Short mmCIF file of C-alpha atoms and ligand atoms in Angstrom, two decimals:
data_model
loop_
_atom_site.label_atom_id
_atom_site.label_comp_id
_atom_site.label_asym_id
_atom_site.label_seq_id
_atom_site.Cartn_x
_atom_site.Cartn_y
_atom_site.Cartn_z
CA MET A 64 96.16 136.39 127.00
CA THR A 65 98.09 136.62 123.75
CA LYS A 66 101.28 136.58 125.77
CA ASN A 67 100.37 133.24 127.35
CA ILE A 68 99.66 131.66 123.99
CA LYS A 69 103.01 132.87 122.69
CA GLU A 70 104.88 131.44 125.66
CA ALA A 71 103.03 128.12 125.65
CA LYS A 72 104.86 125.04 124.43
CA ARG A 73 104.18 124.16 120.82
CA VAL A 74 105.03 120.86 119.18
CA TYR A 75 104.61 120.36 115.46
CA MET A 76 103.80 116.78 114.50
CA ASP A 77 102.20 117.35 111.11
CA TYR A 78 105.20 117.15 108.77
CA ALA A 79 103.19 115.08 106.28
CA ALA A 80 100.97 118.14 105.76
CA THR A 81 103.92 120.45 105.26
CA THR A 82 107.40 121.10 106.62
CA PRO A 83 109.11 124.27 107.77
CA MET A 84 111.76 125.42 105.30
CA HIS A 85 115.35 124.56 106.21
CA THR A 86 117.27 127.77 107.01
CA ASP A 87 119.82 126.92 104.28
CA VAL A 88 116.95 126.67 101.80
CA VAL A 89 115.76 130.14 102.79
CA GLN A 90 119.31 131.49 102.46
CA ALA A 91 119.69 129.94 99.02
CA MET A 92 116.43 131.52 97.84
CA ILE A 93 116.94 135.07 99.12
CA PRO A 94 119.29 136.32 96.34
CA TYR A 95 116.75 135.24 93.70
CA MET A 96 114.05 137.42 95.26
CA SER A 97 115.88 140.65 94.58
CA GLY A 98 119.29 141.05 92.92
CA MET A 99 119.18 137.90 90.81
CA PHE A 100 115.71 138.39 89.40
CA GLY A 101 116.36 137.62 85.74
CA ASN A 102 114.09 135.62 83.47
CA PRO A 103 115.86 132.33 82.68
CA SER A 104 114.78 132.68 79.03
CA SER A 105 116.52 136.06 78.62
CA GLY A 106 119.83 136.02 76.77
CA HIS A 107 121.56 138.71 78.87
CA SER A 108 123.62 138.23 82.01
CA PHE A 109 120.61 138.59 84.35
CA GLY A 110 118.80 135.84 82.45
CA LYS A 111 121.89 133.67 82.33
CA GLU A 112 122.39 133.71 86.08
CA ALA A 113 118.75 132.75 86.62
CA ARG A 114 119.07 129.98 84.00
CA ALA A 115 122.19 128.66 85.74
CA ALA A 116 120.32 128.53 89.07
CA VAL A 117 117.40 126.62 87.53
CA GLU A 118 119.75 124.14 85.86
CA ASP A 119 121.75 123.64 89.08
CA ALA A 120 118.49 122.84 90.86
CA ARG A 121 117.60 120.35 88.12
CA VAL A 122 120.87 118.53 88.80
CA GLN A 123 120.16 118.52 92.56
CA VAL A 124 116.64 117.08 92.13
CA ALA A 125 117.78 114.53 89.53
CA SER A 126 120.54 113.35 91.82
CA LEU A 127 118.13 112.81 94.74
CA ILE A 128 116.04 110.35 92.71
CA GLY A 129 118.75 108.89 90.47
CA ALA A 130 117.31 110.45 87.32
CA LYS A 131 118.84 111.94 84.20
CA VAL A 132 118.99 115.71 84.52
CA ASP A 133 116.96 116.32 81.35
CA ASP A 134 114.14 114.15 82.65
CA ILE A 135 113.18 116.61 85.41
CA VAL A 136 110.30 119.03 84.71
CA PHE A 137 109.64 121.76 87.29
CA THR A 138 105.99 122.32 88.20
CA SER A 139 103.96 124.25 90.76
CA GLY A 140 103.84 121.30 93.18
CA GLY A 141 102.71 117.76 93.76
CA THR A 142 99.19 118.37 92.49
CA GLU A 143 100.37 119.74 89.16
CA SER A 144 102.93 116.95 88.79
CA ASP A 145 100.20 114.33 89.35
CA ASN A 146 97.81 116.08 86.95
CA LEU A 147 100.50 116.39 84.29
CA ALA A 148 101.42 112.72 84.63
CA VAL A 149 97.88 111.34 84.56
CA LYS A 150 96.22 113.66 82.04
CA GLY A 151 99.40 114.15 80.02
CA ILE A 152 99.80 110.41 79.44
CA ALA A 153 96.07 109.86 78.91
CA TYR A 154 95.70 112.45 76.14
CA ALA A 155 98.99 111.66 74.42
CA ASN A 156 98.28 107.94 74.22
CA ARG A 157 94.58 107.91 73.43
CA ASP A 158 95.30 106.27 70.09
CA LYS A 159 96.68 103.23 71.97
CA GLY A 160 93.90 102.87 74.52
CA ASN A 161 91.69 104.56 77.08
CA HIS A 162 92.22 102.49 80.21
CA ILE A 163 94.00 103.69 83.34
CA ILE A 164 94.72 101.68 86.49
CA THR A 165 95.12 103.37 89.85
CA THR A 166 94.24 102.59 93.47
CA SER A 167 91.44 103.60 95.79
CA ILE A 168 93.90 105.17 98.30
CA GLU A 169 95.62 107.71 96.05
CA HIS A 170 95.77 111.36 97.00
CA LEU A 171 93.01 113.49 95.48
CA ALA A 172 95.66 114.96 93.16
CA VAL A 173 95.56 111.60 91.32
CA LEU A 174 91.98 110.51 92.04
CA GLU A 175 90.36 113.72 90.79
CA PRO A 176 92.21 113.84 87.43
CA CYS A 177 91.19 110.18 87.00
CA ARG A 178 87.56 111.00 87.77
CA PHE A 179 87.75 113.89 85.33
CA LEU A 180 89.15 111.60 82.63
CA GLN A 181 86.18 109.29 83.15
CA THR A 182 83.97 112.16 81.99
CA GLN A 183 86.14 112.37 78.86
CA GLY A 184 85.72 108.79 77.68
CA PHE A 185 88.48 107.08 79.69
CA ASP A 186 87.94 103.96 81.79
CA VAL A 187 89.58 103.88 85.19
CA THR A 188 90.11 100.84 87.43
CA TYR A 189 90.50 101.73 91.12
CA LEU A 190 92.27 98.77 92.71
CA PRO A 191 91.41 97.83 96.29
CA VAL A 192 93.96 97.54 99.11
CA ASP A 193 94.27 95.14 102.05
CA LYS A 194 93.74 96.05 105.71
CA TYR A 195 97.25 97.52 105.87
CA GLY A 196 96.74 99.72 102.83
CA LEU A 197 98.84 97.51 100.57
CA VAL A 198 98.11 97.17 96.86
CA ASP A 199 98.56 93.68 95.43
CA ALA A 200 100.98 93.79 92.49
CA LYS A 201 99.31 90.71 91.00
CA ALA A 202 96.01 92.58 90.95
CA VAL A 203 97.71 95.26 88.86
CA GLU A 204 98.86 92.59 86.43
CA LYS A 205 95.38 91.07 86.21
CA ALA A 206 93.77 94.47 85.61
CA ILE A 207 95.98 95.31 82.61
CA THR A 208 94.20 94.93 79.28
CA ARG A 209 95.17 95.72 75.68
CA ARG A 210 93.63 99.16 76.18
CA THR A 211 95.65 100.03 79.32
CA ILE A 212 97.96 103.02 78.83
CA LEU A 213 98.87 103.99 82.40
CA VAL A 214 99.29 102.52 85.87
CA SER A 215 99.49 105.09 88.69
CA VAL A 216 100.25 103.79 92.19
CA MET A 217 101.52 106.02 94.98
CA TYR A 218 104.93 105.28 96.50
CA ALA A 219 103.66 105.74 100.03
CA ASN A 220 100.27 106.71 101.38
CA ASN A 221 100.05 110.16 102.93
CA GLU A 222 97.59 109.15 105.67
CA VAL A 223 98.78 105.78 106.91
CA GLY A 224 102.35 105.79 105.55
CA THR A 225 102.17 102.33 103.94
CA ILE A 226 104.85 101.88 101.25
CA GLU A 227 103.58 100.16 98.10
CA PRO A 228 105.38 97.40 96.13
CA ILE A 229 106.57 99.83 93.46
CA VAL A 230 109.50 97.73 92.16
CA GLU A 231 107.20 94.76 91.54
CA ILE A 232 104.54 96.88 89.86
CA GLY A 233 107.24 98.62 87.81
CA ARG A 234 108.42 95.26 86.48
CA ILE A 235 104.87 94.29 85.55
CA ALA A 236 104.13 97.60 83.82
CA LYS A 237 107.36 97.38 81.85
CA SER A 238 106.73 93.81 80.73
CA LYS A 239 103.28 94.85 79.50
CA GLY A 240 104.51 98.03 77.81
CA VAL A 241 102.33 100.28 79.99
CA TYR A 242 103.49 103.62 81.40
CA PHE A 243 103.97 103.65 85.18
CA HIS A 244 103.57 106.75 87.35
CA THR A 245 104.16 106.98 91.08
CA ASP A 246 103.12 109.84 93.34
CA ALA A 247 106.20 109.89 95.57
CA VAL A 248 105.37 113.21 97.23
CA GLN A 249 105.47 111.78 100.76
CA ALA A 250 108.58 109.72 100.19
CA VAL A 251 111.07 111.80 98.19
CA GLY A 252 113.78 113.06 100.50
CA HIS A 253 112.60 110.73 103.29
CA VAL A 254 113.66 107.37 101.85
CA PRO A 255 116.40 106.65 99.32
CA MET A 256 115.08 105.99 95.83
CA SER A 257 116.19 105.64 92.26
CA VAL A 258 113.81 105.87 89.32
CA ASN A 259 115.64 103.06 87.50
CA GLU A 260 115.48 100.65 90.41
CA LEU A 261 111.81 101.50 90.84
CA GLY A 262 111.13 101.05 87.13
CA VAL A 263 108.92 104.12 86.95
CA ASP A 264 108.37 106.32 83.90
CA LEU A 265 106.94 109.25 85.86
CA LEU A 266 107.42 110.30 89.50
CA SER A 267 105.89 113.27 91.35
CA VAL A 268 107.80 115.45 93.80
CA SER A 269 106.65 118.34 96.01
CA ALA A 270 109.17 120.72 97.63
CA HIS A 271 107.17 121.60 100.74
CA LYS A 272 107.22 118.01 101.98
CA LEU A 273 111.02 118.01 102.17
CA SER A 274 111.88 121.30 103.90
CA GLY A 275 111.48 123.31 100.71
CA PRO A 276 109.04 126.06 99.75
CA LYS A 277 105.35 125.65 98.92
CA GLY A 278 104.09 126.04 95.36
CA VAL A 279 106.93 124.26 93.58
CA GLY A 280 107.57 120.66 92.66
CA ALA A 281 108.83 118.45 89.88
CA LEU A 282 107.76 115.61 87.66
CA TYR A 283 110.30 113.06 86.55
CA VAL A 284 109.46 112.04 82.97
CA ARG A 285 111.62 109.24 81.55
CA GLY A 286 113.18 110.27 78.22
CA GLY A 287 111.09 109.11 75.25
CA THR A 288 107.78 109.07 77.19
CA LYS A 289 104.85 110.18 75.05
CA ILE A 290 103.19 112.91 77.11
CA THR A 291 101.15 116.04 76.40
CA SER A 292 101.37 119.38 78.15
CA PHE A 293 98.18 120.94 79.44
CA LEU A 294 99.67 124.39 80.02
CA HIS A 295 100.15 125.81 76.55
CA GLY A 296 102.29 128.86 75.90
CA GLY A 297 106.07 129.26 75.86
CA GLU A 298 108.55 126.46 75.40
CA GLN A 299 109.75 126.29 78.99
CA GLU A 300 110.52 122.93 80.63
CA HIS A 301 110.92 121.05 77.32
CA ALA A 302 107.60 122.61 76.23
CA LEU A 303 105.88 120.49 78.90
CA ARG A 304 105.14 123.37 81.23
CA ALA A 305 104.72 126.83 79.70
CA SER A 306 105.27 129.88 81.95
CA THR A 307 108.33 131.69 83.25
CA GLU A 308 110.01 129.42 85.76
CA ASN A 309 109.49 130.04 89.49
CA VAL A 310 113.23 130.59 89.89
CA THR A 311 113.17 131.32 93.63
CA GLY A 312 111.03 128.27 94.36
CA ILE A 313 113.06 126.03 92.08
CA VAL A 314 116.29 127.13 93.78
CA GLY A 315 114.64 126.27 97.13
CA LEU A 316 113.56 122.84 95.88
CA GLY A 317 117.06 122.17 94.54
CA ARG A 318 118.73 123.09 97.82
CA ALA A 319 116.18 121.06 99.81
CA ALA A 320 116.88 118.06 97.58
CA GLU A 321 120.62 118.50 98.07
CA ILE A 322 120.24 118.66 101.87
CA ALA A 323 117.98 115.59 101.93
CA ASN A 324 120.46 113.71 99.75
CA GLY A 325 123.34 114.63 102.06
CA GLU A 326 121.43 113.44 105.14
CA MET A 327 119.94 110.28 103.61
CA ALA A 328 122.31 107.98 105.50
CA THR A 329 121.47 109.48 108.90
CA GLU A 330 118.20 111.41 109.10
CA PRO A 331 115.69 108.68 108.11
CA ARG A 332 117.33 106.40 110.68
CA ARG A 333 117.02 109.04 113.39
CA ILE A 334 113.35 109.58 112.50
CA VAL A 335 112.59 105.84 112.50
CA LYS A 336 114.04 105.59 116.02
CA LEU A 337 111.87 108.46 117.21
CA ARG A 338 108.83 107.00 115.47
CA ASP A 339 109.29 103.56 117.00
CA ARG A 340 109.89 105.04 120.40
CA MET A 341 106.68 107.04 120.16
CA ILE A 342 104.67 104.03 118.96
CA LYS A 343 105.99 102.00 121.91
CA GLU A 344 105.13 104.76 124.40
CA LEU A 345 101.66 105.12 122.93
CA PHE A 346 100.98 101.40 123.31
CA ASP A 347 102.58 101.25 126.77
CA ARG A 348 100.64 104.16 128.15
CA ILE A 349 97.26 104.11 126.44
CA ASP A 350 94.82 101.18 126.27
CA GLY A 351 92.51 100.48 123.35
CA ILE A 352 94.88 101.81 120.71
CA ARG A 353 95.48 100.51 117.21
CA LEU A 354 98.21 101.29 114.68
CA ASN A 355 96.77 101.99 111.24
CA GLY A 356 98.78 101.03 108.17
CA HIS A 357 101.57 98.48 107.87
CA SER A 358 103.84 98.05 110.88
CA LYS A 359 106.99 97.45 108.79
CA VAL A 360 106.64 98.78 105.24
CA ARG A 361 105.91 102.25 106.46
CA LEU A 362 107.30 105.75 105.99
CA PRO A 363 109.93 106.61 108.62
CA ASN A 364 107.93 109.57 109.91
CA ASN A 365 104.34 108.30 109.99
CA ILE A 366 102.34 107.24 113.05
CA ASN A 367 98.64 106.81 112.37
CA VAL A 368 96.64 105.49 115.31
CA SER A 369 93.05 105.07 116.47
CA PHE A 370 91.91 105.27 120.07
CA ASP A 371 88.85 103.13 120.83
CA GLY A 372 85.76 105.13 121.60
CA VAL A 373 87.37 108.52 120.96
CA GLU A 374 86.80 110.68 117.91
CA GLY A 375 89.97 111.70 116.08
CA PRO A 376 88.95 115.34 115.54
CA LYS A 377 88.30 115.74 119.28
CA VAL A 378 91.74 114.35 120.13
CA ALA A 379 93.34 116.64 117.54
CA SER A 380 91.50 119.65 118.89
CA HIS A 381 92.49 118.93 122.51
CA LEU A 382 96.08 118.35 121.44
CA ASP A 383 95.99 121.66 119.59
CA MET A 384 94.85 123.38 122.79
CA ALA A 385 97.87 121.79 124.48
CA GLY A 386 100.08 123.16 121.68
CA VAL A 387 100.48 119.92 119.70
CA ALA A 388 99.70 120.01 115.96
CA VAL A 389 98.54 116.73 114.42
CA SER A 390 96.18 115.79 111.63
CA THR A 391 93.00 113.76 111.31
CA ALA A 392 93.07 113.23 107.54
CA SER A 393 95.17 114.58 104.72
CA ALA A 394 95.57 118.35 105.13
CA CYS A 395 95.07 118.62 101.39
CA GLN A 396 91.57 117.28 101.79
CA VAL A 397 90.19 120.26 103.58
CA GLY A 398 86.58 120.68 102.57
CA HIS A 399 86.31 116.95 101.89
CA LYS A 400 83.69 115.81 104.36
CA GLY A 401 83.17 112.27 105.59
CA PRO A 402 85.55 109.58 106.75
CA SER A 403 88.97 109.07 105.22
CA HIS A 404 88.69 107.31 101.83
CA VAL A 405 91.99 105.61 102.66
CA LEU A 406 90.81 103.97 105.90
CA THR A 407 87.44 103.02 104.42
CA ALA A 408 89.29 101.41 101.49
CA MET A 409 91.29 99.48 104.11
CA GLY A 410 88.01 98.05 105.41
CA TYR A 411 87.47 100.34 108.40
CA SER A 412 83.94 101.16 109.47
CA GLU A 413 83.01 104.86 109.34
CA THR A 414 83.35 105.08 113.13
CA ASP A 415 86.77 103.45 113.20
CA ALA A 416 87.97 105.65 110.35
CA HIS A 417 86.71 108.69 112.27
CA ASN A 418 88.74 107.71 115.33
CA SER A 419 92.15 107.95 113.66
CA ILE A 420 94.79 110.61 114.02
CA ARG A 421 98.12 111.05 112.29
CA PHE A 422 101.33 112.15 113.99
CA SER A 423 104.08 112.84 111.47
CA LEU A 424 107.65 113.62 112.42
CA GLY A 425 110.36 115.63 110.69
CA ARG A 426 113.76 117.26 110.79
CA GLU A 427 113.02 119.39 113.87
CA SER A 428 111.33 116.57 115.83
CA THR A 429 113.09 115.60 119.05
CA ALA A 430 112.75 113.11 121.92
CA ASP A 431 111.53 116.06 124.02
CA ASP A 432 108.61 116.54 121.64
CA ILE A 433 107.58 112.93 122.15
CA GLU A 434 107.93 113.26 125.89
CA TYR A 435 105.68 116.31 125.87
CA VAL A 436 103.03 114.59 123.75
CA MET A 437 103.12 111.55 126.01
CA GLU A 438 102.59 113.84 128.97
CA VAL A 439 99.51 115.58 127.56
CA LEU A 440 97.90 112.83 125.46
CA PRO A 441 96.95 110.10 128.00
CA PRO A 442 94.87 112.50 130.16
CA ILE A 443 93.14 113.81 127.02
CA ILE A 444 92.15 110.28 125.95
CA ASP A 445 91.00 109.51 129.51
CA LYS A 446 88.91 112.65 129.68
CA LEU A 447 87.30 112.07 126.28
CA ARG A 448 86.51 108.44 127.09
CA LYS A 449 84.90 109.41 130.39
CA ALA A 450 82.89 112.14 128.68
CA SER A 451 81.61 109.73 126.03
CA HIS A 452 80.40 107.30 128.72
CA ARG A 453 78.37 109.89 130.50
N1 PLP B 712 100.33 113.71 96.66
C1 PLP B 712 100.47 113.37 97.95
C2 PLP B 712 100.69 111.94 98.32
C3 PLP B 712 100.42 114.35 98.95
O1 PLP B 712 100.54 114.00 100.23
C4 PLP B 712 100.20 115.70 98.56
C5 PLP B 712 100.07 116.75 99.61
O2 PLP B 712 99.70 116.46 100.73
C6 PLP B 712 100.08 116.00 97.20
C7 PLP B 712 100.15 114.97 96.28
C8 PLP B 712 99.88 117.41 96.73
O3 PLP B 712 101.08 118.13 96.80
P1 PLP B 712 101.07 119.73 96.73
O4 PLP B 712 100.56 120.22 98.04
O5 PLP B 712 102.50 120.10 96.47
O6 PLP B 712 100.20 120.11 95.58
#
C-alpha cells in the first residue's frame, strides 16, 4: 500500500503556497548550522564570520529589489514584514494622523494588523477592486485625507495573481506625502522590480516563496522612514527587529535572492510559456471554465480557474488522489472558513468563489507536469459534474 503511494506520480502545482528550497540554497545554509554557528553580534572570529554572512545576504536581497543595502531589515517572514510595516508606521506617525488605506484583497498578514489597529483608534479604508482584482489608483488618491499616514497595496494577489498598479499608486502617495507599503511576497524573485521605480517606502519579502527557507523574510524600509519596532530588546537590524539574527535562514534567503536575480532574464519567461500553454489546454479540453483574475497583468506562475458546477475543494481533493497538489484558497488561510475574501471582493457569488482552484507553477515545473494534469483533470471534472446532476 505504502509502496504504491511512494511510486505514484506526484506533481506539485502549489508554488504560491510554498516552494521547495533550491539545492544551492541548502548547500549555502549547511555550514551555518554547525561549524559557522557564531552570533553576529559577537566580536570574536566566530561572530565575525556570521556577521559577514548576514551582511552578504543583505547585499543579495538589496540587489534583487534595487534597494540600498542598509534599507533591508531581516524578519521572520512575510507576515512579520507586513506587521512591522503596517503597525510600525501607524504607531510612529500617530501624531500626524490615524488613517490607513489598504484594499479588500490583501493577504491576512496585512488585513489582520489593520483590523487590530482599528481597535486601537485608527481608521482604515478598505478599497474595493474590479472583477479582475484590480485596484483603481484614482480611488487611492480620492481616499487620501489630511489624516492619512499609510497606503498599503499588495504588488500581486496571492490567489488570483493580478498585479496592481503600484507605480501609479507610488506616485500618488509620494505627491501626497503619505508612506507607501507593498506586500510583494508573491512577486519578489518572480518578476523584476526596483523599489525606486515602484516608488515604495516599504516592501515585504518572504524567502519560502522564492526557493528559500521558511521562517525568514525581509522588509525594505526606505532610509529616513519614521517607523517603530514592535519587538523590543537588542539593537539588531537597526534596532527595528530585536533578537539574534536567524543566520542560517538569512544566508538561505540571500542565496535564493541571488539565484532569482541571476535567472530573471530567463526563468519568468519560461514559466509564462508554461502557464499560457496550460491555460490554453484547460480551455481547449474542458467546457464551462473561467479564468479568475486579469488575463494580462498577472503573475507569471498563477492560474486560477473555476469549473462551472464543480466545487473547488472536490477538484483539489481528486487531484490530490491523482498525485497533483493544488490549492483552493491561500494556504496561509487555513482555519479561515467561508469563501475566498478575494473572489467575493471581485464580485463573485459565494458559489462561484467556492468553485475556484489555483494552480501555481515554479522552478521545477515542466511541460510533462502539465501533460499529466491535463490527462487526469478532464475525467475528474466530468465525473464530478455527472455526480452533481444525479
Ligand atoms: N503576503 C502574501 C501575499 C502571501 O502570499 C503570504 C504567504 O502566503 C504572506 C504574506 C505571508 O508570508 P509568510 O508565510 O512568510 O509569513
